[in-house]
Coordinates of C-alpha atoms and ligand atoms in Angstrom, one line a residue:
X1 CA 126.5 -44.2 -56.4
X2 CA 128.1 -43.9 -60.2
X3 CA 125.9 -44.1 -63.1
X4 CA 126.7 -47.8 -63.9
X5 CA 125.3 -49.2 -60.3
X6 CA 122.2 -46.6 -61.0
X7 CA 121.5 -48.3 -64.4
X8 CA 122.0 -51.7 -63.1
X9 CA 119.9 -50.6 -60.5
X10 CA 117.1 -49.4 -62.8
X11 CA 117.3 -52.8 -64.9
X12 CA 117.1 -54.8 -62.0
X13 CA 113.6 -53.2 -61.3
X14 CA 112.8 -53.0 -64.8
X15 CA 113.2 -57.0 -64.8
X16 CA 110.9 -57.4 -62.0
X17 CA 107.9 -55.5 -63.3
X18 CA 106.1 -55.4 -66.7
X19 CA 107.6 -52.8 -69.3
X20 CA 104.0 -51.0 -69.3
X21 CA 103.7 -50.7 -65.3
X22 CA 107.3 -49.5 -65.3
X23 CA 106.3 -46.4 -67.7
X24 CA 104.3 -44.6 -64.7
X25 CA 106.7 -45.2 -62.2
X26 CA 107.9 -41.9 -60.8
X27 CA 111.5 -41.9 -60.1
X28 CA 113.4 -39.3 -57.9
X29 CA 116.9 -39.5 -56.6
X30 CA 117.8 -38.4 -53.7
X31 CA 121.2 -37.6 -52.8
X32 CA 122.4 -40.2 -55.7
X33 CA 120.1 -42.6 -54.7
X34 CA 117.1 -43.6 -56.7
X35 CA 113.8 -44.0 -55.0
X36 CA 110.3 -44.2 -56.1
X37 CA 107.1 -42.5 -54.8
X38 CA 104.5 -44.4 -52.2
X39 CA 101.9 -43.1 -55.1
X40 CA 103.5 -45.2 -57.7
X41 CA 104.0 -48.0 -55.5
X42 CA 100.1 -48.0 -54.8
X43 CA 98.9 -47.9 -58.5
X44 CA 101.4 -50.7 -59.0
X45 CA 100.5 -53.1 -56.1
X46 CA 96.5 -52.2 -56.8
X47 CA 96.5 -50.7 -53.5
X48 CA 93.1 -49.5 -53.1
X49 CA 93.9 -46.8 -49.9
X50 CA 96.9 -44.5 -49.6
X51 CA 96.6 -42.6 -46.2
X52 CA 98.9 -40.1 -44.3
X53 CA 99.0 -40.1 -40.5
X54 CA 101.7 -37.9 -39.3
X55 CA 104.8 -39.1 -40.9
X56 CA 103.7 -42.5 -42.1
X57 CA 102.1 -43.2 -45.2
X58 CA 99.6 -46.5 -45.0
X59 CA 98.6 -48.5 -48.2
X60 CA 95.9 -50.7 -47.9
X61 CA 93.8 -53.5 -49.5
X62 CA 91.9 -56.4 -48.6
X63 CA 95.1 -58.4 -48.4
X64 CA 97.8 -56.2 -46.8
X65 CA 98.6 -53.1 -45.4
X66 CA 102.1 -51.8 -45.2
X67 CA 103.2 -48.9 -43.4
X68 CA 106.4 -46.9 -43.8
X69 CA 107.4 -43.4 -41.8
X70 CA 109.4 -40.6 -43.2
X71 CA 113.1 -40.8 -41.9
X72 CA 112.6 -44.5 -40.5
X73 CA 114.1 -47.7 -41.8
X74 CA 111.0 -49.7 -40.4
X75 CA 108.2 -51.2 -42.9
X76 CA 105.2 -52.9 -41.4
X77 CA 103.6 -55.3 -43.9
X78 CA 100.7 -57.0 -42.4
X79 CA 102.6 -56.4 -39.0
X80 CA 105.9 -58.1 -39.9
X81 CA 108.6 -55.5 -39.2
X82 CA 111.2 -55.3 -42.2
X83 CA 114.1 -52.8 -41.6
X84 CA 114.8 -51.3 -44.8
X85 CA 118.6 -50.5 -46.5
X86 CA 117.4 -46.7 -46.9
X87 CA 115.1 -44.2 -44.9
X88 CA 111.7 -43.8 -46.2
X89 CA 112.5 -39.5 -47.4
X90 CA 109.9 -37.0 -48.1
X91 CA 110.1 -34.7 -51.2
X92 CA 107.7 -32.2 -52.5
X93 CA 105.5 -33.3 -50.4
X94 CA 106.0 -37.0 -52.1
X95 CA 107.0 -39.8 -49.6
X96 CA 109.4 -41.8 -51.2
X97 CA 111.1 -45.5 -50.8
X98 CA 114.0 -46.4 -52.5
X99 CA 114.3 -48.9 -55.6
X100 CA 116.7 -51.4 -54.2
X101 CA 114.3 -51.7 -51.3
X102 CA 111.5 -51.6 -53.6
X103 CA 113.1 -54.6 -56.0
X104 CA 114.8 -56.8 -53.2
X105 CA 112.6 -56.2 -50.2
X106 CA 109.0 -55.0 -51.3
X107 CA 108.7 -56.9 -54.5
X108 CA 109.2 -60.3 -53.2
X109 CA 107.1 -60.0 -49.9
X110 CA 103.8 -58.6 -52.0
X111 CA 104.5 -61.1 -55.3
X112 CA 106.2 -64.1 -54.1
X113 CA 104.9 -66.1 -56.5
X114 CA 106.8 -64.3 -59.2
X115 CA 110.0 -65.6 -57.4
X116 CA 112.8 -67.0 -59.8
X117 CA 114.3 -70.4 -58.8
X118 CA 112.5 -70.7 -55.7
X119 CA 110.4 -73.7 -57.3
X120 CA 109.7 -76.7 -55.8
X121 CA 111.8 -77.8 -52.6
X122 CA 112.0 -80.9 -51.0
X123 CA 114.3 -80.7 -48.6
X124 CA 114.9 -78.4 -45.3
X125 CA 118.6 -77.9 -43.9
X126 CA 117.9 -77.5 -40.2
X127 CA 121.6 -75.8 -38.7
X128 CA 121.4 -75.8 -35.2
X129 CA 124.1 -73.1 -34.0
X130 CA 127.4 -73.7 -32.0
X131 CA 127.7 -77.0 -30.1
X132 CA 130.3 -79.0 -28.8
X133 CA 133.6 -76.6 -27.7
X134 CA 131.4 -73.6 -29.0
X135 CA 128.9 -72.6 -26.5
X136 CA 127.6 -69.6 -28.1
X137 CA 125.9 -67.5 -25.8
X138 CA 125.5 -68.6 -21.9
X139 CA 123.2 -67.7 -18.7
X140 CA 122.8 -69.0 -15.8
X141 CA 120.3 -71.5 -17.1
X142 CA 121.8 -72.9 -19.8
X143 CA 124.3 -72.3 -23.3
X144 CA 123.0 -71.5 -26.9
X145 CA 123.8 -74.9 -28.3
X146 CA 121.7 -76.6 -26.6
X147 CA 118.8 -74.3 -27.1
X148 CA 119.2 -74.4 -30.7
X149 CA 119.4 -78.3 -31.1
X150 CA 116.2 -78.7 -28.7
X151 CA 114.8 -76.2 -31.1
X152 CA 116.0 -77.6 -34.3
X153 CA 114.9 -81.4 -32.9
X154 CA 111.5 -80.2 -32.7
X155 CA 111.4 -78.5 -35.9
X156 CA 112.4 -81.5 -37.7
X157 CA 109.7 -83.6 -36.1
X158 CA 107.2 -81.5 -37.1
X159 CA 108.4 -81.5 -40.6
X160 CA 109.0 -85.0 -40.7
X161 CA 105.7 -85.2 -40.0
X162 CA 104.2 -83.3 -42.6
X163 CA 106.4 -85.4 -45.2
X164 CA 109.2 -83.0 -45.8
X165 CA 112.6 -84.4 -45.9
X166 CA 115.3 -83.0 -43.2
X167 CA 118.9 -83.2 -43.1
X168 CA 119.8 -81.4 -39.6
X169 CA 123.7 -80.3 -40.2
X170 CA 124.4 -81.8 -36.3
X171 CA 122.0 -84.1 -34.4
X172 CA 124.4 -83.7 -31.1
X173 CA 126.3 -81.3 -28.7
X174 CA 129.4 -81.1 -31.2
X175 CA 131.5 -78.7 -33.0
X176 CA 130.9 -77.7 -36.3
X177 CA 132.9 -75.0 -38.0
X178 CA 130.8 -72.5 -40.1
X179 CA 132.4 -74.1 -43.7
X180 CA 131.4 -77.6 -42.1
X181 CA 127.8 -76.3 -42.1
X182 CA 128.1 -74.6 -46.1
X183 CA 129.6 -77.9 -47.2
X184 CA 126.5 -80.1 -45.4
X185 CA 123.5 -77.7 -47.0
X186 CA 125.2 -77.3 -50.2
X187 CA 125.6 -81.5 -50.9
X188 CA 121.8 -81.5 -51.1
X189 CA 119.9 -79.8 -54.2
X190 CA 115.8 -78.3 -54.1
X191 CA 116.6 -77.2 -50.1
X192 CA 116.2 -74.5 -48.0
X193 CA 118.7 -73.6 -45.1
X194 CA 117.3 -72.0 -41.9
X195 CA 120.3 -71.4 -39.0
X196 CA 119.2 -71.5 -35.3
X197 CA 120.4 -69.3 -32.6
X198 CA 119.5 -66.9 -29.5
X199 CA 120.9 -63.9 -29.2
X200 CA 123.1 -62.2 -26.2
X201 CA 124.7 -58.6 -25.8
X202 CA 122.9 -55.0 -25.3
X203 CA 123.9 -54.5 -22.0
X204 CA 120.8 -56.9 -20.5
X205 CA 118.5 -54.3 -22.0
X206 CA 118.1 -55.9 -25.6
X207 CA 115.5 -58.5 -25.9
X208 CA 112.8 -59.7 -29.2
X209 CA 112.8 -62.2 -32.0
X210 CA 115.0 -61.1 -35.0
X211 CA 115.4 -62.6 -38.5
X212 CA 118.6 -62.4 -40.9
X213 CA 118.6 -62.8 -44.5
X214 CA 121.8 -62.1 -46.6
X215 CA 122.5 -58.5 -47.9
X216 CA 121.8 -57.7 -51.3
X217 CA 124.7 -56.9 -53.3
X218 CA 125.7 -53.1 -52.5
X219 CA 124.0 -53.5 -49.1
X220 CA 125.8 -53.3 -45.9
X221 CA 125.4 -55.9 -43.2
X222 CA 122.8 -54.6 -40.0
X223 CA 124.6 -51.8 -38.2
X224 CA 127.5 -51.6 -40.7
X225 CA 128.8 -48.8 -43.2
X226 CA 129.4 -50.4 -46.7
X227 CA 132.7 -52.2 -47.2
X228 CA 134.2 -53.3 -50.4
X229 CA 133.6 -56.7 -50.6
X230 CA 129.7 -56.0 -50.2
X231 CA 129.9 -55.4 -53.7
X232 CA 131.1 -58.8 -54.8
X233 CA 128.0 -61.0 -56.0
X234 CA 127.8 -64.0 -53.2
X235 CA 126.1 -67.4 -53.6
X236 CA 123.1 -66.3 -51.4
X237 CA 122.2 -63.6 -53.6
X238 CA 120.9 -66.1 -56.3
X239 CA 118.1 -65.8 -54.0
X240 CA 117.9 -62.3 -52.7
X241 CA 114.0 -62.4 -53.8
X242 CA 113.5 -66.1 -52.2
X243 CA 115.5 -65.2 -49.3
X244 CA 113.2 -62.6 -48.0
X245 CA 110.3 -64.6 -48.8
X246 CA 111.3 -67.5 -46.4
X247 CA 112.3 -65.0 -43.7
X248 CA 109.0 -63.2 -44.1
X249 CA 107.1 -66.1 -43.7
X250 CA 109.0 -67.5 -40.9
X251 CA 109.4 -64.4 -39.1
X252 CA 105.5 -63.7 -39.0
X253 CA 104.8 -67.2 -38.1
X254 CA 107.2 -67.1 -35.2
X255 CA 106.0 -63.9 -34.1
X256 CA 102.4 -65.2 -33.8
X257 CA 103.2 -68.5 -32.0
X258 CA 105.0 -66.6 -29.7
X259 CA 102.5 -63.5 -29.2
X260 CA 101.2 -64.8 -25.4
X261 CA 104.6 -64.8 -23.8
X262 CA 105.1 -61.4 -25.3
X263 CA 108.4 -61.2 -27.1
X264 CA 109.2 -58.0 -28.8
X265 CA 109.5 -57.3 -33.2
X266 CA 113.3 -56.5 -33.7
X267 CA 112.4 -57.3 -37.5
X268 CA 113.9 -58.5 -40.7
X269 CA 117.6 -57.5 -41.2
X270 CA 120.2 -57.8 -43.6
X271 CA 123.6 -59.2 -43.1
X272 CA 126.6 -61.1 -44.1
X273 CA 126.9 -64.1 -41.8
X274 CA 129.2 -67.0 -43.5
X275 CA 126.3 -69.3 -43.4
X276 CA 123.9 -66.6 -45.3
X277 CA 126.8 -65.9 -47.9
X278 CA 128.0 -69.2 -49.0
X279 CA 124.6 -71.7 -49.0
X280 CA 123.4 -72.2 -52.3
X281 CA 119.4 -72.4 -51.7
X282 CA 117.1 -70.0 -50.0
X283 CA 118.4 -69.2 -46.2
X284 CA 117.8 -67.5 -43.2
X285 CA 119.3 -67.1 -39.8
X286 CA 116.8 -66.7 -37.1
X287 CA 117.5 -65.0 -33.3
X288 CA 115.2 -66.3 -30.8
X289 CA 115.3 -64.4 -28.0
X290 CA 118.0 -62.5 -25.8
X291 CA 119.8 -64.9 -23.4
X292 CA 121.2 -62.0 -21.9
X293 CA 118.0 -60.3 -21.1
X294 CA 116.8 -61.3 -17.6
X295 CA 113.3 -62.1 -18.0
X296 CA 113.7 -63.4 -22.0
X297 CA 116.6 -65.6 -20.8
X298 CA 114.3 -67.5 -18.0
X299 CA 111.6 -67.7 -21.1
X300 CA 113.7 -68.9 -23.7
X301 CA 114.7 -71.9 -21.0
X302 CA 111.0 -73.4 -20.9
X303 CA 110.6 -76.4 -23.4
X304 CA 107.1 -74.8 -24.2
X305 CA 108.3 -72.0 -25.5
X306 CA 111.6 -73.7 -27.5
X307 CA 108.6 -75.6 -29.0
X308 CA 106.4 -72.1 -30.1
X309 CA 109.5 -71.2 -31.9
X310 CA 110.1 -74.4 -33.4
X311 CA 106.3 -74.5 -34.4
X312 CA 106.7 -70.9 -35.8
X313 CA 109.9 -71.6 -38.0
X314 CA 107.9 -75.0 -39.0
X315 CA 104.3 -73.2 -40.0
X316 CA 106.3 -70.5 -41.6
X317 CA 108.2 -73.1 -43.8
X318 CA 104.8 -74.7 -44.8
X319 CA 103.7 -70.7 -45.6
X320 CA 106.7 -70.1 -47.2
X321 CA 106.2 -73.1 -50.1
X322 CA 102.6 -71.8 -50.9
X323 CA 103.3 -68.6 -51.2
X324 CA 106.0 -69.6 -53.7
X325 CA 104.7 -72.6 -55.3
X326 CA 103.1 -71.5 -58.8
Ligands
LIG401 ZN1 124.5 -67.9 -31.9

């Protein structure tokens, strides 16, 4: 990293915390990177319990507990699984998490109230993906695009319900190119956008719930090396802090409605779908399920449980305004 990311770097954290808080912060940089120590992030949170049980440090209070483990990109917060941009490291003895995962990951999940331009929505883009020519993923039971409208239907009538206004970006089996989509969320102002999908690939052996939300700038999409253009500054990231917020909430939620049928955490990525890049409000994409798995692919065809996702994305929408709303 040169020294201008590194300073940009440091503002951006600076701007998220008070100037008096940001004096005790210890800094160390690893390898050009610059990370913080789980002590600091404990006094600064008003964690009342830092614990060390093997290689994971635990911080606790009466509201969350968050867990990360030296060499692992996995943070637990209150049981969601987040998968961070850098390995937790352990120096001097210190455990240590880096600042941009600190700033656009950590931040926003403990203090989303202190959220920029999240406000007040009123209206939820529902983006049902695939349809018409574009299948998606297929089985034996049935194709993508139809799972993700049935999904998206229900998820819209519970939010109609509650009084939210929904613009669904295709109410049919028809093809919609992924600009088609952009152009639909982005006519409306005060929204959210959350995408729709199942998942297929990993040889039949992949299966779980996974959530999306666009890469920070600088950070690579899941699974990638860095490229480039994931420096350029994209639409989405107006809401890098918002963004993770929604997909927290919405990722816990789903998780919970469908604990009983017992589908596994992949967690919270980052990445650089189109839809994630280009929207102009808050957005997430959410994966359902593995089609291609053998046993998730006979659950994800059951109405019941297309409806505990839809519930899940809906109660996490609901969780995701009061958590922001000041
Ligand atoms: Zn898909």
């Amino acid at each position: 990293m040169n020294h201008t990311a590194l300073r940009l770097l440091l503002v951006i954290v600076t701007l998220l915390m008070p100037l008096e808080a940001f004096a005790k912060w210890e800094t160390v940089n690893v390898r050009g990177t610059p990370y913080v120590t789980l002590n600091s992030i404990k006094t600064f949170y008003k964690f009342s319990r830092y614990s060390r049980e093997g290689k994971s440090g635990i911080l606790t209070n009466s509201a969350v507990k968050m867990q990360v483990t030296i060499n692992s990109q996995e943070c637990f917060m209150n049981r969601v699984k987040f998968i961070l941009t850098n390995p937790v490291v352990e120096h001097s003895g210190r455990m240590l998490v880096s600042q941009i995962d600190l700033s656009k990951l950590i931040d926003p999940v403990l203090r989303p109230s202190y959220i920029g331009r999240a406000g007040n929505f009123t209206t939820v883009v529902l983006d049902p993906g695939h349809g018409g020519k574009d299948a998606g993923a297929r089985n034996q039971y049935g194709r993508e695009s139809t799972y993700n409208l049935n999904v998206a239907r229900k998820v819209r009538d519970i939010l109609t319900a509650q009084g939210f206004k929904v613009i669904m970006t295709r109410e049919s089996d028809r093809y919609l190119t992924l600009q088609q989509r952009v152009n639909i969320a982005n006519r409306y102002r005060n929204a959210i956008f959350i995408s729709i999908h199942f998942n297929a690939g990993g040889r039949r052996k992949a299966r779980g719930i996974e959530t999306f939300t666009l890469s920070p700038q600088g950070v690579a999409h899941y699974g990638r090396s860095v490229r480039a253009s994931d420096h350029k500054l994209q639409n989405g990231n107006y809401h890098d802090s918002a963004n993770i917020a929604l997909a927290t909430a919405i990722h816990g939620r789903t998780l919970q409605q469908t604990k009983s049928v017992k589908i596994p955490d992949r967690g919270i990525k980052r990445a650089r779908y189109s839809v994630l890049t280009s929207v102009k409000h808050p957005a997430i994409l959410l994966e359902g399920g593995f089609m291609s798995h053998p046993v998730e692919a006979r659950i994800i065809h059951s109405p019941s449980y297309q409806y505990r996702v839809a519930r899940g994305i809906a109660e996490g929408i609901m969780r995701y305004q009061a958590a922001v709303r000041r």
